[in-house]
CSV table of C-alpha atoms in Angstrom, one decimal:
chain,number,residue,atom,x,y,z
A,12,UNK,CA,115.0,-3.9,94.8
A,13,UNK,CA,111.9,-3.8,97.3
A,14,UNK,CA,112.0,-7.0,99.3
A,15,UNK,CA,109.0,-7.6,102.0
A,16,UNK,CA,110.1,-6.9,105.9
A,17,UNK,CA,108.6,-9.9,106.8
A,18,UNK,CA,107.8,-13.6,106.3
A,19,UNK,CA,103.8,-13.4,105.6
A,20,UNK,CA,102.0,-15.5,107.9
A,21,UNK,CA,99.7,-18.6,107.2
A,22,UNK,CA,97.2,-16.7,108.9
A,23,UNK,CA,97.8,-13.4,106.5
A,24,UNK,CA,97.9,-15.5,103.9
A,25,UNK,CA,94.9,-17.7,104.3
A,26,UNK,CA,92.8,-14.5,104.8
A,27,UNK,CA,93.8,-12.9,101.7
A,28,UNK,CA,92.9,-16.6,99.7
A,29,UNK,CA,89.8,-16.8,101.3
A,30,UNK,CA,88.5,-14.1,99.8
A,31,UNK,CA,89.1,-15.4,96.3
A,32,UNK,CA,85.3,-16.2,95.4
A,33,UNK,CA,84.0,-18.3,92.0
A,34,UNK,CA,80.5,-16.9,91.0
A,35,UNK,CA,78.0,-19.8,89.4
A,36,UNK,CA,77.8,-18.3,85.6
A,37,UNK,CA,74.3,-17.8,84.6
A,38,UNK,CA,72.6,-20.1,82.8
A,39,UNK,CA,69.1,-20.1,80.9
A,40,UNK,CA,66.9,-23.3,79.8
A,41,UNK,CA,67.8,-25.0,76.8
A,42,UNK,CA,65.4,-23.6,74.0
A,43,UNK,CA,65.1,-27.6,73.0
A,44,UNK,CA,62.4,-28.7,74.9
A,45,UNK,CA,63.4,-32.0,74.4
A,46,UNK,CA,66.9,-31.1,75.9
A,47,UNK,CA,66.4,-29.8,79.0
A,48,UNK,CA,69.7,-28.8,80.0
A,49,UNK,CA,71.3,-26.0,80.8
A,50,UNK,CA,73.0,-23.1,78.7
A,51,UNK,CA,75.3,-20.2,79.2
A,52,UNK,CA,73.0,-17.4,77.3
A,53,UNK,CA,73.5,-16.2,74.1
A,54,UNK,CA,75.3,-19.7,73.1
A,55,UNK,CA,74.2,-22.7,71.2
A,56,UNK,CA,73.4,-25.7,73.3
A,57,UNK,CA,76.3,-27.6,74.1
A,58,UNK,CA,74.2,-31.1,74.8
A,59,UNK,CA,71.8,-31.1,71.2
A,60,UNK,CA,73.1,-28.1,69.3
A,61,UNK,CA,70.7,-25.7,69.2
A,62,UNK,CA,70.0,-21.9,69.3
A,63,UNK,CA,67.1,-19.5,68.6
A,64,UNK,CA,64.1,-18.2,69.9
A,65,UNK,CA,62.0,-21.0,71.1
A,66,UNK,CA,59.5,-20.8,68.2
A,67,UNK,CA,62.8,-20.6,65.8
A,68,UNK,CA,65.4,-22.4,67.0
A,69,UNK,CA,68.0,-24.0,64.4
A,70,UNK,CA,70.3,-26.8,64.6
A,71,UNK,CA,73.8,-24.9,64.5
A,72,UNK,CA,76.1,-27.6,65.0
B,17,UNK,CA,88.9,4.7,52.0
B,18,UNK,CA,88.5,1.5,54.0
B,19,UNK,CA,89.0,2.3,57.0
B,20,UNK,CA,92.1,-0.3,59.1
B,21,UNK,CA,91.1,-2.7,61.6
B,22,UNK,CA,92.0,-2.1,65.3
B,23,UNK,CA,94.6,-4.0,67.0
B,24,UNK,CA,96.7,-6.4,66.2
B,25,UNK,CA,96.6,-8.6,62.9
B,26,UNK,CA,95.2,-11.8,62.6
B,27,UNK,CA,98.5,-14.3,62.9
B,28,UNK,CA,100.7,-11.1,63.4
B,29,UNK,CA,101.7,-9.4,59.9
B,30,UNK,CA,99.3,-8.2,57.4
B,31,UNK,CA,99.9,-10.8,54.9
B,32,UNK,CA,99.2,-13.5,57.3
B,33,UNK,CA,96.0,-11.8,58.2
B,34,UNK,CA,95.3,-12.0,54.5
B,35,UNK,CA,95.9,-15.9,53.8
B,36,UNK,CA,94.2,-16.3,57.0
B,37,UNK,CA,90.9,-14.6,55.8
B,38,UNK,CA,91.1,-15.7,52.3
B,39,UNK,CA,91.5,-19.4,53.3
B,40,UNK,CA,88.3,-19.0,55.7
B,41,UNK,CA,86.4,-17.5,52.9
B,42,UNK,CA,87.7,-20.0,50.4
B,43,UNK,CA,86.0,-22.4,53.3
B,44,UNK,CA,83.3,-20.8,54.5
B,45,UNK,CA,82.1,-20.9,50.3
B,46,UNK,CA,83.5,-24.2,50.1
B,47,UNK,CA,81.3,-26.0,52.8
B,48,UNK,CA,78.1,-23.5,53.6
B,49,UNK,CA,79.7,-23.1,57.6
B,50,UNK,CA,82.6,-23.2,59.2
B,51,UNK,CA,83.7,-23.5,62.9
B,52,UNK,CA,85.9,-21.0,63.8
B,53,UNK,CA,87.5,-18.7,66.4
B,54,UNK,CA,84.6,-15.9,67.7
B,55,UNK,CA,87.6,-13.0,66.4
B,56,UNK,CA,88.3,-15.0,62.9
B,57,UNK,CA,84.3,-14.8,62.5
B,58,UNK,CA,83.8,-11.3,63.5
B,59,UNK,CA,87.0,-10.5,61.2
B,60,UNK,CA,85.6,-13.0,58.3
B,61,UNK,CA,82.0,-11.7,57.9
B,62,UNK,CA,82.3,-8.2,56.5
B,63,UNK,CA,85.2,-9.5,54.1
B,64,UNK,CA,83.0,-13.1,53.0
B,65,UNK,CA,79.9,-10.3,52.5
B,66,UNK,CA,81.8,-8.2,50.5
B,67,UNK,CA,82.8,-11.4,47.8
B,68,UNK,CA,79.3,-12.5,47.9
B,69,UNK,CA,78.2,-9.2,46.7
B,70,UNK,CA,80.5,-9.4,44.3
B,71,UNK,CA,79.4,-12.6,43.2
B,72,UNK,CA,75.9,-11.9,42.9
B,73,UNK,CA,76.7,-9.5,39.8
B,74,UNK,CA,78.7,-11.8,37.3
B,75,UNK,CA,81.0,-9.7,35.1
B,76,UNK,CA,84.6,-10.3,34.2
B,77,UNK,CA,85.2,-7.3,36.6
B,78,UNK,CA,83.8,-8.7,39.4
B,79,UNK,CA,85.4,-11.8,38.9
B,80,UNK,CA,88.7,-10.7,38.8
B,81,UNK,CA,88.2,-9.0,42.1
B,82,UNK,CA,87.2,-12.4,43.6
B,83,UNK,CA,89.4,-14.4,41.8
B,84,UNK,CA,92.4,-12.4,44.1
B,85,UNK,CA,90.4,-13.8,46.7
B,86,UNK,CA,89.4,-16.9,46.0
B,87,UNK,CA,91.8,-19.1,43.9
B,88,UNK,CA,90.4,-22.5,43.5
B,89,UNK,CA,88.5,-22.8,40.6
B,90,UNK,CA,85.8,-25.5,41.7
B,91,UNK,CA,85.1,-22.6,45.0
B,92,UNK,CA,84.8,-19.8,42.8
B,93,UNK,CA,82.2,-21.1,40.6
B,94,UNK,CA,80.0,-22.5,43.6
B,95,UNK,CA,80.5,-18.9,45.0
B,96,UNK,CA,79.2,-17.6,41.3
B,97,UNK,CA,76.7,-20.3,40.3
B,98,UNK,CA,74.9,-20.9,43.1
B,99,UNK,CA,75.5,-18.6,46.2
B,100,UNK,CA,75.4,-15.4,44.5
B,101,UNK,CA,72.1,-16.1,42.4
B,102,UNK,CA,70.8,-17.6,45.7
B,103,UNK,CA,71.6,-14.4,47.4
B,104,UNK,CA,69.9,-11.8,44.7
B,105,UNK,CA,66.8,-10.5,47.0
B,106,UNK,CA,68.9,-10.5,50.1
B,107,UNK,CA,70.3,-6.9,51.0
B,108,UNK,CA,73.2,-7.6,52.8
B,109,UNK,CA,73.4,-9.6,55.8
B,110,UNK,CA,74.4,-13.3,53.8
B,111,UNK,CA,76.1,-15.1,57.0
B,112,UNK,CA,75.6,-15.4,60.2
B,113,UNK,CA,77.2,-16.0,63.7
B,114,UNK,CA,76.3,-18.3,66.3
B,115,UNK,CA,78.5,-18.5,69.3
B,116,UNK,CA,79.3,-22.1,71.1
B,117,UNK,CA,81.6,-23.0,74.0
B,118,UNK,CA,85.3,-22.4,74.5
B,119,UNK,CA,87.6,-24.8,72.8
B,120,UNK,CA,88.9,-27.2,75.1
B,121,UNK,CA,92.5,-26.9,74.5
B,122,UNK,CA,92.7,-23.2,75.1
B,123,UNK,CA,89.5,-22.2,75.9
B,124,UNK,CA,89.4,-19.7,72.9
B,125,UNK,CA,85.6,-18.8,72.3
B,126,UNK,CA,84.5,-20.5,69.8
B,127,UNK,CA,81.4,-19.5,67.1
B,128,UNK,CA,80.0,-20.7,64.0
B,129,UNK,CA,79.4,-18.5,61.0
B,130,UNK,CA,77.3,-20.4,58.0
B,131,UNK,CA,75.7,-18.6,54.7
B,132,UNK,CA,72.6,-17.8,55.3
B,133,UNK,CA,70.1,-20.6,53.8
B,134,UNK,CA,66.8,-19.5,54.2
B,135,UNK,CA,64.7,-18.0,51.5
B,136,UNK,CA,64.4,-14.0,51.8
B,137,UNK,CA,61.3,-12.6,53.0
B,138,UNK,CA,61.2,-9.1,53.2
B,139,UNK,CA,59.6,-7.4,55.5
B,140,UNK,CA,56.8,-5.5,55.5
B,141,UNK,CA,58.1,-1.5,54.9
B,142,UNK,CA,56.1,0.6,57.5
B,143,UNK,CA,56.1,3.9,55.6
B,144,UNK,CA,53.9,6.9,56.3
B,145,UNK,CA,50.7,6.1,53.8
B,146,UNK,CA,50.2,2.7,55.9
B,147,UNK,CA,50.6,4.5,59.4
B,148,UNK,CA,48.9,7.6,59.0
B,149,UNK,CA,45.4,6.0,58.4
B,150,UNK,CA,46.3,3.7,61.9
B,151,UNK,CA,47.0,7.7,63.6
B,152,UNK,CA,44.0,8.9,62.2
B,153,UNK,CA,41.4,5.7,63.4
B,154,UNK,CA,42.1,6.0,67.4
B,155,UNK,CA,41.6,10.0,67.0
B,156,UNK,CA,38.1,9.9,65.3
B,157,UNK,CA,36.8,8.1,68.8
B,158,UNK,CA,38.5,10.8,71.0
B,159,UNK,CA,36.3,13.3,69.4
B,160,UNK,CA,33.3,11.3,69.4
B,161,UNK,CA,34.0,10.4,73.6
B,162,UNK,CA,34.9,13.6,74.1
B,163,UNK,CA,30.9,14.4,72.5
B,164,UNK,CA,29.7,11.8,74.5
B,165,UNK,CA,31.3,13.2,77.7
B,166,UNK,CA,30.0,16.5,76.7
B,167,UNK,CA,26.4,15.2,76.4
B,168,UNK,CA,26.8,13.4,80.0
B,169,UNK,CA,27.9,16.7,81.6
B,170,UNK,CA,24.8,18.0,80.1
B,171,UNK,CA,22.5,15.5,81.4
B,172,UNK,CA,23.9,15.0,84.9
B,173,UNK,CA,25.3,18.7,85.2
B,174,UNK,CA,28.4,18.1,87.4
B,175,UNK,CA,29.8,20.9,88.7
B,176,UNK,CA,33.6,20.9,88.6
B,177,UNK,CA,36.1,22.9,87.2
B,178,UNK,CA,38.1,20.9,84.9
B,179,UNK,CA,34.0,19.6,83.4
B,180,UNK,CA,33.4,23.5,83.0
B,181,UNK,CA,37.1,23.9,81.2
B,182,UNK,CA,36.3,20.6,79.1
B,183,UNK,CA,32.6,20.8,78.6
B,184,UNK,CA,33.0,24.1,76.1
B,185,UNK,CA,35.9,22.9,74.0
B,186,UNK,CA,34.0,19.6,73.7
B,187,UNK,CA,31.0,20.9,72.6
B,188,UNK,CA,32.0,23.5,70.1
B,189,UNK,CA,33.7,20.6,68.7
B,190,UNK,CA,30.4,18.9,68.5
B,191,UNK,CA,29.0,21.9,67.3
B,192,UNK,CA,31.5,22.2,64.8
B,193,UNK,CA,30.9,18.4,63.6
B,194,UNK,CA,27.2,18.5,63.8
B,195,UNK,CA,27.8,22.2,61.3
B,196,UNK,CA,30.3,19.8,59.0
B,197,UNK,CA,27.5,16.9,58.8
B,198,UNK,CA,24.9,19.6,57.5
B,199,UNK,CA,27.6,21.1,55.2
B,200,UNK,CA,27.6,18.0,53.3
């Protein structure tokens, strides 16, 4: 079985973590202009419950 | 021949699959909309389509296709009664999908899919009769521009090529419409 050489170093190893990124998901405005919060796209609002197209939005859940 | 679904079942055999979706149809007709899974609604709209077409013919045939389906009595004649009749204009297209957030337990993505409640309008069909006379509006001005830049070429008399190419054309067309008017 392939075992490594040598012990990794801190250094090594914080390099490589640091490069790990998170990326902000996009969000769009709430369709609910009384909401105004945030919503992934192409999901119903988590805060009021509503989806659509601002002139038909429906109360999903 | 229907043709299989890809992957893996729904709860891992075939006949789990099958209690799986008849017990989400059974609800989905049972309470107008269900939360569910984003795959058990993908999986559950083609199949709850399918019984509501059924149901929107009622014969002893169809019944007994739905009732394989859809074993509880009071279910099956809401599903007959009132969501088939409801669903008589509507070509297809009875439910509908609305995604929400991942569940918080295992952050499974999550929709809703609900019968469709609104009344059915349908839309306007755009066949040929209706668009040709819209094609044939915008082309009556061309020729009558085209005239008019024929009769400004005239007056002013520029001298370019492409007015020499265009001003011919244009008014043998304006001869030709001027010879139609007399015709008639």
């Amino acid at each position: 079985m392939a075992v490594p050489k040598r012990k990794m170093s801190r250094s090594n190893t914080r390099h490589r973590r640091s490069a790990w990124k998170a990326v902000a998901v996009q969000t769009v405005e709430c369709p609910n202009p009384a909401c105004d919060s945030r919503v992934v796209p192409h999901r119903a609002c988590g805060e009021c419950g509503q989806y659509g197209a601002r002139g038909e939005r429906r109360q999903v859940l | 021949m229907p043709t299989p679904t890809k992957g893996p079942r729904l709860g891992g055999s075939p006949a789990h699959q099958r209690l799986i979706l008849a017990n989400l149809a059974q609800s989905l007709f049972e309470h107008g909309k269900i939360t569910t899974t984003e795959a058990k609604a993908r999986r559950l709209r083609p199949y709850a389509e399918q019984l509501i077409t059924k149901a929107k013919n009622d014969t002893v045939a169809n019944r007994r296709q739905v009732v394989k389906v859809i074993r509880d009595k009071s279910v099956l004649h809401t599903l007959f009664a009132e969501i088939g009749p409801a669903m008589a204009e509507r070509p297809g297209g009875y439910t509908r999908i609305t995604k929400i957030g991942p569940r918080k337990g295992d952050n499974a993505p999550m929709a809703v899919i609900e019968i469709v409640e609104a009344d059915f309008t349908p839309k306007a069909t755009t066949t040929k009769a209706t668009e040709a006379p819209v094609a044939a509006a915008p082309a009556e001005p061309a020729v009558d521009e085209e005239r008019a830049e024929a009769n400004d070429l005239d007056t002013s008399e520029v001298d370019t090529d492409a007015a020499i190419a265009d001003a011919p054309e244009a008014a043998e067309n304006a001869d030709a419409t001027t010879e139609a008017d007399e015709a008639k």
